mmCIF file of C-alpha atoms in Angstrom:
data_model
loop_
_atom_site.group_PDB
_atom_site.id
_atom_site.type_symbol
_atom_site.label_atom_id
_atom_site.label_comp_id
_atom_site.label_asym_id
_atom_site.label_seq_id
_atom_site.Cartn_x
_atom_site.Cartn_y
_atom_site.Cartn_z
ATOM 1 C CA MET A 1 -20.418 22.344 9.976
ATOM 2 C CA ALA A 2 -22.412 25.451 10.723
ATOM 3 C CA ARG A 3 -24.189 26.906 7.732
ATOM 4 C CA ARG A 4 -25.998 30.145 7.200
ATOM 5 C CA THR A 5 -27.786 31.840 4.335
ATOM 6 C CA THR A 6 -27.305 35.586 4.005
ATOM 7 C CA ALA A 7 -28.073 38.210 1.410
ATOM 8 C CA ARG A 8 -24.567 37.554 0.131
ATOM 9 C CA GLY A 9 -25.375 33.876 -0.341
ATOM 10 C CA LEU A 10 -24.663 30.678 1.459
ATOM 11 C CA VAL A 11 -21.758 30.747 3.866
ATOM 12 C CA ALA A 12 -20.966 27.460 5.555
ATOM 13 C CA ALA A 13 -18.511 26.559 8.261
ATOM 14 C CA ALA A 14 -16.781 23.322 8.700
ATOM 15 C CA THR A 15 -16.396 24.306 12.240
ATOM 16 C CA ALA A 16 -3.330 10.291 4.947
ATOM 17 C CA GLY A 17 -1.408 5.428 3.337
ATOM 18 C CA VAL A 18 -0.698 3.176 0.394
ATOM 19 C CA ALA A 19 -3.588 3.412 -2.021
ATOM 20 C CA LEU A 20 -4.169 0.204 -3.951
ATOM 21 C CA LEU A 21 -6.626 -0.781 -6.631
ATOM 22 C CA VAL A 22 -10.318 -0.474 -5.743
ATOM 23 C CA SER A 23 -12.570 -0.661 -8.762
ATOM 24 C CA ALA A 24 -11.142 2.061 -11.009
ATOM 25 C CA ALA A 25 -9.044 3.687 -8.290
ATOM 26 C CA PRO A 26 -5.349 4.247 -8.963
ATOM 27 C CA VAL A 27 -2.450 2.351 -7.470
ATOM 28 C CA CYS A 28 -0.447 4.629 -5.141
ATOM 29 C CA ALA A 29 2.616 4.373 -2.936
ATOM 30 C CA ALA A 30 3.034 5.698 0.581
ATOM 31 C CA PRO A 31 5.559 8.490 1.182
ATOM 32 C CA GLY A 32 8.999 7.107 1.776
ATOM 33 C CA GLY A 33 8.143 3.850 0.048
ATOM 34 C CA GLY A 34 5.604 2.369 2.469
ATOM 35 C CA SER A 35 6.327 -0.333 5.021
ATOM 36 C CA ALA A 36 9.901 -1.236 5.727
ATOM 37 C CA ALA A 37 11.270 -4.316 4.006
ATOM 38 C CA GLY A 38 10.615 -7.416 6.053
ATOM 39 C CA SER A 39 8.019 -5.740 8.275
ATOM 40 C CA ALA A 40 4.411 -6.832 8.474
ATOM 41 C CA ALA A 41 2.069 -5.072 6.066
ATOM 42 C CA LEU A 42 -0.112 -2.450 7.687
ATOM 43 C CA PRO A 43 -3.900 -2.903 7.770
ATOM 44 C CA GLN A 44 -5.777 -1.534 4.781
ATOM 45 C CA ALA A 45 -8.869 0.649 4.739
ATOM 46 C CA ARG A 46 -11.232 1.802 2.025
ATOM 47 C CA ILE A 47 -11.422 5.606 1.913
ATOM 48 C CA PHE A 48 -12.373 8.451 -0.366
ATOM 49 C CA MET A 49 -9.486 10.149 -2.147
ATOM 50 C CA VAL A 50 -10.280 13.434 -0.355
ATOM 51 C CA ASN A 51 -13.887 13.424 -1.604
ATOM 52 C CA PRO A 52 -15.823 11.962 -4.539
ATOM 53 C CA ILE A 53 -16.274 15.206 -6.448
ATOM 54 C CA GLN A 54 -12.615 16.107 -6.169
ATOM 55 C CA SER A 55 -11.424 12.700 -7.372
ATOM 56 C CA THR A 56 -14.013 12.105 -10.130
ATOM 57 C CA GLY A 57 -14.820 15.647 -11.230
ATOM 58 C CA ASP A 58 -18.484 14.655 -11.419
ATOM 59 C CA GLN A 59 -20.490 17.614 -10.126
ATOM 60 C CA SER A 60 -23.779 15.719 -10.606
ATOM 61 C CA LEU A 61 -23.149 13.291 -7.720
ATOM 62 C CA THR A 62 -25.729 13.415 -4.927
ATOM 63 C CA ASP A 63 -26.037 11.768 -1.531
ATOM 64 C CA GLN A 64 -29.087 9.556 -2.162
ATOM 65 C CA ARG A 65 -29.458 8.676 1.523
ATOM 66 C CA ASP A 66 -25.974 7.188 1.894
ATOM 67 C CA SER A 67 -26.520 4.835 -1.033
ATOM 68 C CA ALA A 68 -23.403 2.924 -2.061
ATOM 69 C CA SER A 69 -24.427 3.169 -5.713
ATOM 70 C CA ALA A 70 -24.519 6.997 -5.555
ATOM 71 C CA VAL A 71 -20.718 7.180 -5.748
ATOM 72 C CA PRO A 72 -18.599 5.260 -8.287
ATOM 73 C CA GLY A 73 -15.895 2.861 -7.201
ATOM 74 C CA SER A 74 -13.324 5.160 -8.816
ATOM 75 C CA ALA A 75 -13.794 7.613 -5.926
ATOM 76 C CA TYR A 76 -12.325 5.112 -3.447
ATOM 77 C CA ALA A 77 -8.823 3.878 -2.750
ATOM 78 C CA LEU A 78 -7.343 1.402 -0.329
ATOM 79 C CA ALA A 79 -4.912 2.984 2.100
ATOM 80 C CA GLU A 80 -2.715 1.902 4.980
ATOM 81 C CA LEU A 81 -4.026 2.635 8.461
ATOM 82 C CA ARG A 82 -0.898 3.953 10.131
ATOM 83 C CA ASN A 83 0.038 4.436 13.789
ATOM 84 C CA LEU A 84 -2.604 2.040 15.147
ATOM 85 C CA ASP A 85 -2.348 0.486 18.590
ATOM 86 C CA THR A 86 -3.000 -3.221 19.179
ATOM 87 C CA SER A 87 -6.649 -2.923 20.225
ATOM 88 C CA GLY A 88 -8.100 -3.933 16.854
ATOM 89 C CA ARG A 89 -10.181 -0.741 16.878
ATOM 90 C CA LEU A 90 -9.610 2.646 15.255
ATOM 91 C CA SER A 91 -7.270 3.800 17.980
ATOM 92 C CA GLY A 92 -3.684 4.888 17.631
ATOM 93 C CA LYS A 93 -0.936 7.389 18.231
ATOM 94 C CA TRP A 94 -2.705 10.426 16.791
ATOM 95 C CA ALA A 95 -6.425 9.598 16.832
ATOM 96 C CA TYR A 96 -9.072 7.385 18.332
ATOM 97 C CA ILE A 97 -12.769 6.980 17.692
ATOM 98 C CA ARG A 98 -14.321 7.455 21.096
ATOM 99 C CA SER A 99 -17.903 6.535 20.171
ATOM 100 C CA GLU A 100 -19.843 6.181 16.976
ATOM 101 C CA THR A 101 -23.140 5.636 15.196
ATOM 102 C CA GLY A 102 -23.535 1.938 14.520
ATOM 103 C CA ALA A 103 -21.182 -0.766 15.664
ATOM 104 C CA PRO A 104 -17.520 0.192 16.083
ATOM 105 C CA ALA A 105 -15.446 -0.296 12.978
ATOM 106 C CA SER A 106 -13.063 -3.221 13.011
ATOM 107 C CA VAL A 107 -9.576 -2.730 11.662
ATOM 108 C CA SER A 108 -9.714 -6.197 10.129
ATOM 109 C CA ALA A 109 -12.807 -5.232 8.108
ATOM 110 C CA ALA A 110 -11.790 -1.650 7.272
ATOM 111 C CA ALA A 111 -11.111 -2.478 3.621
ATOM 112 C CA THR A 112 -14.678 -3.698 3.104
ATOM 113 C CA TYR A 113 -16.726 -0.683 4.189
ATOM 114 C CA ASP A 114 -18.343 1.746 1.765
ATOM 115 C CA ARG A 115 -20.395 4.873 2.353
ATOM 116 C CA SER A 116 -23.558 2.884 3.033
ATOM 117 C CA ASN A 117 -21.895 1.586 6.216
ATOM 118 C CA ASP A 118 -21.693 3.746 9.354
ATOM 119 C CA GLN A 119 -18.229 2.337 9.895
ATOM 120 C CA PHE A 120 -16.958 3.989 6.692
ATOM 121 C CA GLU A 121 -17.124 7.422 8.320
ATOM 122 C CA GLN A 122 -15.251 6.113 11.351
ATOM 123 C CA VAL A 123 -12.482 4.886 9.057
ATOM 124 C CA MET A 124 -12.402 8.182 7.147
ATOM 125 C CA ALA A 125 -12.098 10.151 10.379
ATOM 126 C CA TYR A 126 -9.259 8.007 11.722
ATOM 127 C CA PHE A 127 -7.350 8.044 8.438
ATOM 128 C CA TRP A 128 -7.593 11.788 7.800
ATOM 129 C CA VAL A 129 -6.903 12.937 11.362
ATOM 130 C CA ASN A 130 -3.824 10.731 11.288
ATOM 131 C CA GLU A 131 -2.919 12.132 7.864
ATOM 132 C CA ALA A 132 -3.187 15.698 9.122
ATOM 133 C CA GLN A 133 -0.865 15.065 12.062
ATOM 134 C CA ASP A 134 1.573 13.146 9.879
ATOM 135 C CA TYR A 135 1.620 16.162 7.550
ATOM 136 C CA LEU A 136 2.492 18.471 10.442
ATOM 137 C CA GLN A 137 5.150 16.029 11.621
ATOM 138 C CA GLY A 138 6.598 16.061 8.112
ATOM 139 C CA LEU A 139 6.941 19.845 8.330
ATOM 140 C CA GLY A 140 9.157 19.394 11.379
ATOM 141 C CA PHE A 141 6.597 19.991 14.131
ATOM 142 C CA GLY A 142 7.415 17.624 16.961
ATOM 143 C CA SER A 143 11.097 17.398 16.000
ATOM 144 C CA GLU A 144 12.937 20.585 15.014
ATOM 145 C CA LEU A 145 9.862 22.696 15.821
ATOM 146 C CA PRO A 146 7.452 22.420 18.772
ATOM 147 C CA GLY A 147 4.795 19.740 18.497
ATOM 148 C CA VAL A 148 1.331 20.800 17.350
ATOM 149 C CA ASN A 149 -1.593 18.824 18.806
ATOM 150 C CA ASP A 150 0.727 15.812 18.823
ATOM 151 C CA ARG A 151 -1.561 13.711 20.990
ATOM 152 C CA ARG A 152 -4.329 11.157 20.594
ATOM 153 C CA GLN A 153 -7.211 13.208 19.202
ATOM 154 C CA ALA A 154 -10.623 12.039 20.381
ATOM 155 C CA VAL A 155 -13.274 11.850 17.667
ATOM 156 C CA ARG A 156 -17.004 11.169 17.873
ATOM 157 C CA ILE A 157 -18.894 10.225 14.722
ATOM 158 C CA ASN A 158 -22.518 11.330 14.208
ATOM 159 C CA GLN A 159 -22.986 12.220 17.850
ATOM 160 C CA TYR A 160 -24.366 15.607 16.912
ATOM 161 C CA GLY A 161 -27.718 14.765 15.341
ATOM 162 C CA VAL A 162 -27.831 17.462 12.666
ATOM 163 C CA ASP A 163 -25.672 18.411 9.705
ATOM 164 C CA ASN A 164 -23.004 20.163 11.762
ATOM 165 C CA SER A 165 -19.529 19.355 13.024
ATOM 166 C CA PHE A 166 -17.295 21.088 15.519
ATOM 167 C CA PHE A 167 -14.284 20.902 17.821
ATOM 168 C CA THR A 168 -15.059 21.331 21.500
ATOM 169 C CA GLY A 169 -12.174 22.710 23.524
ATOM 170 C CA ARG A 170 -13.840 21.809 26.816
ATOM 171 C CA ARG A 171 -13.636 18.098 26.054
ATOM 172 C CA GLY A 172 -10.816 18.291 23.554
ATOM 173 C CA GLU A 173 -12.697 16.273 20.960
ATOM 174 C CA ILE A 174 -13.972 16.588 17.416
ATOM 175 C CA ARG A 175 -17.606 15.721 16.697
ATOM 176 C CA PHE A 176 -18.938 15.009 13.223
ATOM 177 C CA GLY A 177 -22.605 15.313 12.323
ATOM 178 C CA LYS A 178 -24.862 13.761 9.731
ATOM 179 C CA GLY A 179 -27.615 14.779 7.372
ATOM 180 C CA GLY A 180 -27.301 15.382 3.658
ATOM 181 C CA VAL A 181 -23.779 14.210 2.941
ATOM 182 C CA ASP A 182 -22.540 12.997 6.319
ATOM 183 C CA ASP A 183 -19.694 15.283 7.331
ATOM 184 C CA ALA A 184 -17.034 12.619 7.857
ATOM 185 C CA GLU A 185 -17.408 11.490 4.223
ATOM 186 C CA ASP A 186 -15.446 14.578 3.162
ATOM 187 C CA ALA A 187 -11.770 14.695 4.147
ATOM 188 C CA GLU A 188 -11.716 18.483 3.984
ATOM 189 C CA VAL A 189 -14.428 18.704 6.636
ATOM 190 C CA ILE A 190 -12.463 16.306 8.841
ATOM 191 C CA VAL A 191 -9.224 18.257 8.492
ATOM 192 C CA HIS A 192 -10.996 21.588 8.939
ATOM 193 C CA GLU A 193 -12.196 20.505 12.373
ATOM 194 C CA TYR A 194 -8.717 19.204 13.142
ATOM 195 C CA GLY A 195 -7.449 22.700 12.353
ATOM 196 C CA HIS A 196 -9.475 24.032 15.276
ATOM 197 C CA ALA A 197 -7.875 21.405 17.513
ATOM 198 C CA VAL A 198 -4.462 22.598 16.300
ATOM 199 C CA HIS A 199 -5.222 26.197 17.251
ATOM 200 C CA GLN A 200 -6.530 25.181 20.655
ATOM 201 C CA ALA A 201 -3.391 23.125 21.314
ATOM 202 C CA GLN A 202 -1.146 26.028 20.339
ATOM 203 C CA VAL A 203 -3.109 28.780 22.102
ATOM 204 C CA PRO A 204 -5.617 27.528 24.694
ATOM 205 C CA GLY A 205 -8.865 29.440 24.399
ATOM 206 C CA PHE A 206 -8.054 30.694 20.908
ATOM 207 C CA GLY A 207 -10.868 32.560 19.174
ATOM 208 C CA ARG A 208 -12.036 34.912 21.920
ATOM 209 C CA SER A 209 -12.577 37.841 19.560
ATOM 210 C CA PRO A 210 -14.439 38.025 16.245
ATOM 211 C CA GLU A 211 -11.208 38.479 14.300
ATOM 212 C CA ALA A 212 -9.496 35.613 16.115
ATOM 213 C CA GLY A 213 -12.510 33.444 15.364
ATOM 214 C CA ALA A 214 -12.274 34.375 11.692
ATOM 215 C CA ILE A 215 -8.552 33.535 11.684
ATOM 216 C CA GLY A 216 -9.424 30.136 13.125
ATOM 217 C CA GLU A 217 -11.950 29.454 10.392
ATOM 218 C CA GLY A 218 -9.660 30.704 7.652
ATOM 219 C CA PHE A 219 -6.697 28.655 8.843
ATOM 220 C CA SER A 220 -8.846 25.536 9.173
ATOM 221 C CA ASP A 221 -10.131 25.898 5.609
ATOM 222 C CA TYR A 222 -6.573 26.408 4.397
ATOM 223 C CA LEU A 223 -5.235 23.404 6.315
ATOM 224 C CA ALA A 224 -8.002 21.238 4.849
ATOM 225 C CA VAL A 225 -6.926 22.175 1.337
ATOM 226 C CA GLU A 226 -3.237 21.677 2.137
ATOM 227 C CA VAL A 227 -3.532 18.238 3.735
ATOM 228 C CA GLY A 228 -5.805 17.013 0.954
ATOM 229 C CA GLU A 229 -3.508 18.286 -1.775
ATOM 230 C CA ASN A 230 -0.457 16.830 -0.043
ATOM 231 C CA ALA A 231 -2.149 13.427 -0.096
ATOM 232 C CA VAL A 232 -3.091 13.832 -3.763
ATOM 233 C CA GLN A 233 0.522 14.575 -4.651
ATOM 234 C CA ALA A 234 2.050 11.951 -2.342
ATOM 235 C CA TYR A 235 -0.178 9.075 -3.464
ATOM 236 C CA GLY A 236 -0.752 10.029 -7.080
ATOM 237 C CA TRP A 237 -4.495 10.441 -6.644
ATOM 238 C CA PRO A 238 -6.527 12.311 -9.265
ATOM 239 C CA ARG A 239 -7.788 15.805 -8.537
ATOM 240 C CA ARG A 240 -10.453 16.854 -11.021
ATOM 241 C CA ALA A 241 -11.958 19.787 -9.149
ATOM 242 C CA ASP A 242 -10.736 23.222 -8.141
ATOM 243 C CA LEU A 243 -7.966 23.103 -5.522
ATOM 244 C CA ALA A 244 -9.189 26.315 -3.879
ATOM 245 C CA CYS A 245 -12.688 24.943 -3.260
ATOM 246 C CA VAL A 246 -13.275 23.583 0.248
ATOM 247 C CA ALA A 247 -15.516 20.551 0.903
ATOM 248 C CA ASP A 248 -17.007 20.085 -2.555
ATOM 249 C CA TRP A 249 -18.796 16.872 -1.559
ATOM 250 C CA ASP A 250 -20.205 17.986 1.782
ATOM 251 C CA SER A 251 -21.704 21.098 0.163
ATOM 252 C CA VAL A 252 -23.686 19.214 -2.515
ATOM 253 C CA PRO A 253 -27.087 19.381 -0.730
ATOM 254 C CA TYR A 254 -27.058 23.161 -0.336
ATOM 255 C CA THR A 255 -25.042 24.581 -3.249
ATOM 256 C CA SER A 256 -25.351 24.594 -7.014
ATOM 257 C CA ALA A 257 -22.680 23.133 -9.274
ATOM 258 C CA PRO A 258 -19.763 23.575 -9.245
ATOM 259 C CA HIS A 259 -20.206 22.745 -5.566
ATOM 260 C CA CYS A 260 -18.106 24.574 -3.025
ATOM 261 C CA LEU A 261 -18.516 25.179 0.696
ATOM 262 C CA ARG A 262 -16.103 28.124 0.743
ATOM 263 C CA ARG A 263 -13.040 29.163 -1.199
ATOM 264 C CA VAL A 264 -9.483 30.028 -0.223
ATOM 265 C CA ASP A 265 -8.879 32.205 -3.298
ATOM 266 C CA GLY A 266 -11.633 34.784 -2.915
ATOM 267 C CA ASN A 267 -11.228 38.520 -3.354
ATOM 268 C CA LYS A 268 -12.373 39.785 0.047
ATOM 269 C CA VAL A 269 -10.277 42.378 1.823
ATOM 270 C CA TYR A 270 -10.196 43.652 5.389
ATOM 271 C CA GLY A 271 -12.792 46.309 4.631
ATOM 272 C CA ASP A 272 -15.269 43.529 3.784
ATOM 273 C CA LEU A 273 -15.426 42.296 7.387
ATOM 274 C CA GLU A 274 -19.039 41.607 8.316
ATOM 275 C CA GLY A 275 -18.673 40.178 11.811
ATOM 276 C CA GLU A 276 -19.406 36.543 10.899
ATOM 277 C CA VAL A 277 -16.371 34.365 11.486
ATOM 278 C CA HIS A 278 -16.865 31.949 8.606
ATOM 279 C CA ALA A 279 -17.410 34.672 6.023
ATOM 280 C CA ASP A 280 -14.576 36.792 7.410
ATOM 281 C CA GLY A 281 -12.295 33.775 7.501
ATOM 282 C CA GLU A 282 -12.141 33.894 3.717
ATOM 283 C CA ILE A 283 -9.991 37.023 4.021
ATOM 284 C CA TRP A 284 -7.420 35.173 6.129
ATOM 285 C CA SER A 285 -7.479 31.955 4.107
ATOM 286 C CA ARG A 286 -6.809 33.876 0.882
ATOM 287 C CA ALA A 287 -3.755 35.500 2.465
ATOM 288 C CA LEU A 288 -2.455 32.081 3.533
ATOM 289 C CA PHE A 289 -3.137 30.636 0.077
ATOM 290 C CA ASP A 290 -1.178 33.502 -1.496
ATOM 291 C CA ILE A 291 1.736 32.856 0.881
ATOM 292 C CA ARG A 292 1.672 29.226 -0.225
ATOM 293 C CA ASN A 293 1.675 30.185 -3.894
ATOM 294 C CA ALA A 294 4.580 32.603 -3.336
ATOM 295 C CA LEU A 295 6.811 30.388 -1.183
ATOM 296 C CA GLY A 296 5.720 26.825 -1.864
ATOM 297 C CA ALA A 297 3.633 24.679 0.456
ATOM 298 C CA ARG A 298 6.369 23.440 2.796
ATOM 299 C CA THR A 299 8.004 26.789 3.531
ATOM 300 C CA ALA A 300 4.661 28.563 3.778
ATOM 301 C CA ASP A 301 3.133 26.030 6.129
ATOM 302 C CA ARG A 302 6.142 25.923 8.437
ATOM 303 C CA ILE A 303 5.853 29.689 8.808
ATOM 304 C CA ILE A 304 2.058 29.809 9.066
ATOM 305 C CA VAL A 305 1.750 27.109 11.729
ATOM 306 C CA ASN A 306 4.822 28.159 13.725
ATOM 307 C CA ALA A 307 3.622 31.770 13.857
ATOM 308 C CA GLN A 308 0.410 30.682 15.562
ATOM 309 C CA PHE A 309 2.288 29.885 18.771
ATOM 310 C CA GLY A 310 2.682 33.650 19.119
ATOM 311 C CA PHE A 311 -0.994 34.545 18.671
ATOM 312 C CA ALA A 312 -3.072 35.795 21.584
ATOM 313 C CA PRO A 313 -6.439 34.074 22.193
ATOM 314 C CA ASP A 314 -8.190 37.293 21.143
ATOM 315 C CA THR A 315 -5.710 38.325 18.455
ATOM 316 C CA SER A 316 -6.593 40.744 15.673
ATOM 317 C CA PHE A 317 -5.891 40.372 11.973
ATOM 318 C CA GLU A 318 -3.214 43.059 12.320
ATOM 319 C CA ASP A 319 -1.395 41.434 15.227
ATOM 320 C CA ALA A 320 -1.569 37.957 13.704
ATOM 321 C CA ALA A 321 -0.286 39.212 10.356
ATOM 322 C CA LEU A 322 2.638 41.050 11.965
ATOM 323 C CA THR A 323 3.507 37.972 14.031
ATOM 324 C CA THR A 324 3.488 35.823 10.889
ATOM 325 C CA ILE A 325 5.691 38.286 9.013
ATOM 326 C CA GLU A 326 8.214 38.368 11.849
ATOM 327 C CA THR A 327 8.156 34.557 12.084
ATOM 328 C CA ALA A 328 9.043 34.364 8.396
ATOM 329 C CA ARG A 329 11.955 36.717 8.955
ATOM 330 C CA ARG A 330 13.201 34.774 11.982
ATOM 331 C CA MET A 331 12.890 31.360 10.314
ATOM 332 C CA TYR A 332 14.157 32.395 6.871
ATOM 333 C CA ASP A 333 15.117 35.888 5.690
ATOM 334 C CA ASP A 334 13.911 39.372 4.766
ATOM 335 C CA ALA A 335 12.852 38.321 1.264
ATOM 336 C CA THR A 336 10.611 35.618 2.690
ATOM 337 C CA ALA A 337 9.132 38.053 5.179
ATOM 338 C CA ASP A 338 8.476 40.507 2.356
ATOM 339 C CA ALA A 339 6.527 37.837 0.442
ATOM 340 C CA VAL A 340 4.412 37.144 3.518
ATOM 341 C CA ARG A 341 3.805 40.852 4.049
ATOM 342 C CA ALA A 342 2.724 41.234 0.406
ATOM 343 C CA ALA A 343 0.057 38.550 0.849
ATOM 344 C CA PHE A 344 -1.424 40.301 3.874
ATOM 345 C CA ALA A 345 -1.115 43.710 2.209
ATOM 346 C CA ALA A 346 -3.112 42.413 -0.766
ATOM 347 C CA ARG A 347 -5.965 41.731 1.694
ATOM 348 C CA GLN A 348 -5.515 45.287 3.008
ATOM 349 C CA ILE A 349 -4.861 44.029 6.526
ATOM 350 C CA PRO A 350 -3.721 46.874 8.817
ATOM 351 C CA GLY A 351 -0.044 46.836 9.683
ATOM 352 C CA ALA A 352 0.891 45.041 6.474
ATOM 353 C CA VAL A 353 -0.155 47.758 4.044
#
């Protein structure tokens, strides 16, 4: 996650399972009722319910050098590891851990790890990448709509030796860094980086202009919020922090409480562009968040993701907004397209005003 401090303040870039009882964690059920009757139970893993601040609401939590005691047991849940292959490692249909800090995590021990173990981040990365793709599949991508990054996503944990994470299109893999709160401890950081993989799969080379880069950052922040909130609703997890705040836990070392990496409900408009993709991405993410609030998550996200197939690698805010509006019209109706246009117009994006 790239971070920068400007005169306008810190701007940082970050660029699901049956939950059972763990300490004070809630009991949850997988979407669709979990494993089929008579089938073998799926392996269980200990994970954070998005992140510790979001699930506990405790803004005073700090990293304390990966100490297990720094985070209460109520921040964890047990969850099914879905779509695994038979290797016994964190490898499956939608994700695999290519290499890692520390010994490779074992599926058979995945329910025993906590944040003091390097293997915990490996488990988090596998679970949340899988959750993100399952969310997209649930929207119809890969069935009634074209597939979106529906492949085995390579992931490296702590290979980048500073507090930064990124998706590399050249190798097609996601890399998570460490330092402060290790990046793969926060589900919203994981899904943000997966958002970049989604864009690259839809439009190879996406992000070749400053505005396209900002769209990539804004979409990835938005997707992180959406996938996390979908899991909260599907599994009955607590959410005791602001929905619109991205990566509360990862941002603890460099923000004041209430901690927040970036927001998807800010008030920036097109005229506030400053030429830095992460800051400018907050314009795009707010428009997407407003579309969601107007249409509901499922309809909004089907439109938002499907529209991206029509983006150019160097698209502008104007062209991307017009493509999204037309996608809404084609998939639904004029009223839906008008709601999408209103969200972009509120951000004063050319072509929508």
